[in-house]
């Protein structure tokens, strides 16, 4: 029998008045066609999940009433599950979990249910399955499994963590934030800290209790109840990005209950939670290495651009891509650009907005050309000083690119604070879902004033992207959210089945450096590397897809150290006779189509 995993906790620091007010404001009204989330004790069920020794509790197994999801979603079924809000009170108030599934296309050959998590934290598993399952998984996987997605507690359609009384109040607050994606100058720091302080106060008041129960450990406990609810003896799981933390936590709490665990794009769970004391000199954004990973991926983009040459990469037509990109970003620090966008307000393209917009464009090789375009248009506009036709054409091209990015949600708006929170009054899908697991379990410096120095120190470590990602976690300061039932380690795993761990060599969001150690934490962890670029291996390597299919269906993992190539080139060769301008000066419709395809494959990670 496996030893009992240690449940590590730290004292709750929630403000008493905020907690009391949050409890008083919690309501159950969801503006949705699905059943409203229940706040009453769970009804009796025929079976119970009882194993306190592995982090579980004696809680009723939810009864799932699968129904059609509605118009336009005919292939899918939807349901809700009631789970304990606090696993220390398993018969007390519940949280409602929204679920969807794509039923197995071969019911006679069905193996069971494939549970998925698209990352975040705060990513909607319901959206991921409904938007991506039919292309993300092979026909054989879809034939043998019901593919299931669920919105973790606090997120989207599940009982939400909210910071404002109404969705409109949250939107108004966000629109009033300081006009910077992250502080760049000393003068920008105080307004940015103040805005986040106001946000934390609102979230702590209106969603404190929900945030306090939203740790990854509780999501893992929810998932184990759901596993039993669908009748699976062992969990079959595919977790991406932050889903790697959920996978590691599930394995630590329930080491003997996994049938197959596929982890794609790993975070180091020890770096995620940080110092178990609750205080850490570094922000979670620094500990998880995103700034370094993004800078390395950006450097690879520029290398691939130079290799592709002027025929395929616009930056290469302007000079050495690394030099042109650096000059463009340096120029934006000194003077932002004002770019008219067709059918919308002009975009003030400053340094912070550009860096924040480049970050998601590093998530897929299919959007590398758009990052190239964005920087090349900036470089051209900075070099063109006249007001004649040349500059007008450059402005039109830049406006089309920015319009496509904005339309696909990949242009970071000025004034957007990273991952804000939620509210209560009306129940709505709030940005508070991003704060739930992030703030309930991750250690932090403890002072908002510490973040400016942390960010500044990252400039030399990870140019441009290090300072940007260093601010992640600031929203948790003063929030008071801590889950006493969070699992903080140890992370030496005892799951006996083979665990397949995949990573892309240049991943901007989950550093490849974490992939091999994550695999090594399992007795039989198998490392699969995709030689390529982008966040996770989804949809970029037919070699990897085939190995993942074999693993999920037969639990046959490839030898550790297996390497696959990426199928999709970052900068495809141009069509015969097409120059760089003809190939890459894309109109908005083409760019938007490419971005839509990428969004489907990358989900919310």
Tab-separated table of C-alpha atoms in Angstrom, residues 23 26-27 38-40 42 82-96 153 159 209-215 218 222 483 485:
chain	number	residue	atom	x	y	z
A	23	UNK	CA	-20.594	34.748	3.163
A	26	UNK	CA	-23.189	34.634	-1.697
A	27	UNK	CA	-26.208	33.867	-3.850
A	38	UNK	CA	-27.096	24.744	-5.369
A	39	UNK	CA	-26.128	26.061	-1.979
A	40	UNK	CA	-28.098	23.507	0.018
A	42	UNK	CA	-25.979	17.560	-1.018
A	82	UNK	CA	-22.955	19.212	-6.744
A	83	UNK	CA	-19.753	18.862	-4.725
A	84	UNK	CA	-18.900	20.011	-1.190
A	85	UNK	CA	-17.874	23.640	-1.071
A	86	UNK	CA	-15.633	22.776	1.877
A	87	UNK	CA	-14.424	19.185	2.104
A	88	UNK	CA	-14.083	19.602	5.856
A	89	UNK	CA	-17.898	19.870	5.814
A	90	UNK	CA	-18.825	17.267	3.195
A	91	UNK	CA	-22.530	17.381	4.083
A	92	UNK	CA	-22.625	21.190	4.099
A	93	UNK	CA	-23.153	23.766	1.342
A	94	UNK	CA	-22.189	22.739	-2.182
A	95	UNK	CA	-20.532	24.179	-5.233
A	96	UNK	CA	-22.060	23.462	-8.612
A	153	UNK	CA	-14.950	25.560	-8.998
A	159	UNK	CA	-20.361	28.440	-9.083
A	209	UNK	CA	-15.241	32.164	0.962
A	210	UNK	CA	-15.309	30.822	-2.561
A	211	UNK	CA	-11.719	31.761	-3.180
A	212	UNK	CA	-10.739	30.127	0.108
A	213	UNK	CA	-12.031	26.770	-1.114
A	214	UNK	CA	-10.698	26.903	-4.662
A	215	UNK	CA	-7.305	25.263	-4.287
A	218	UNK	CA	-10.181	20.696	-3.979
A	222	UNK	CA	-13.959	17.259	-7.249
A	483	UNK	CA	-7.271	27.266	1.369
A	485	UNK	CA	-6.943	22.142	2.575
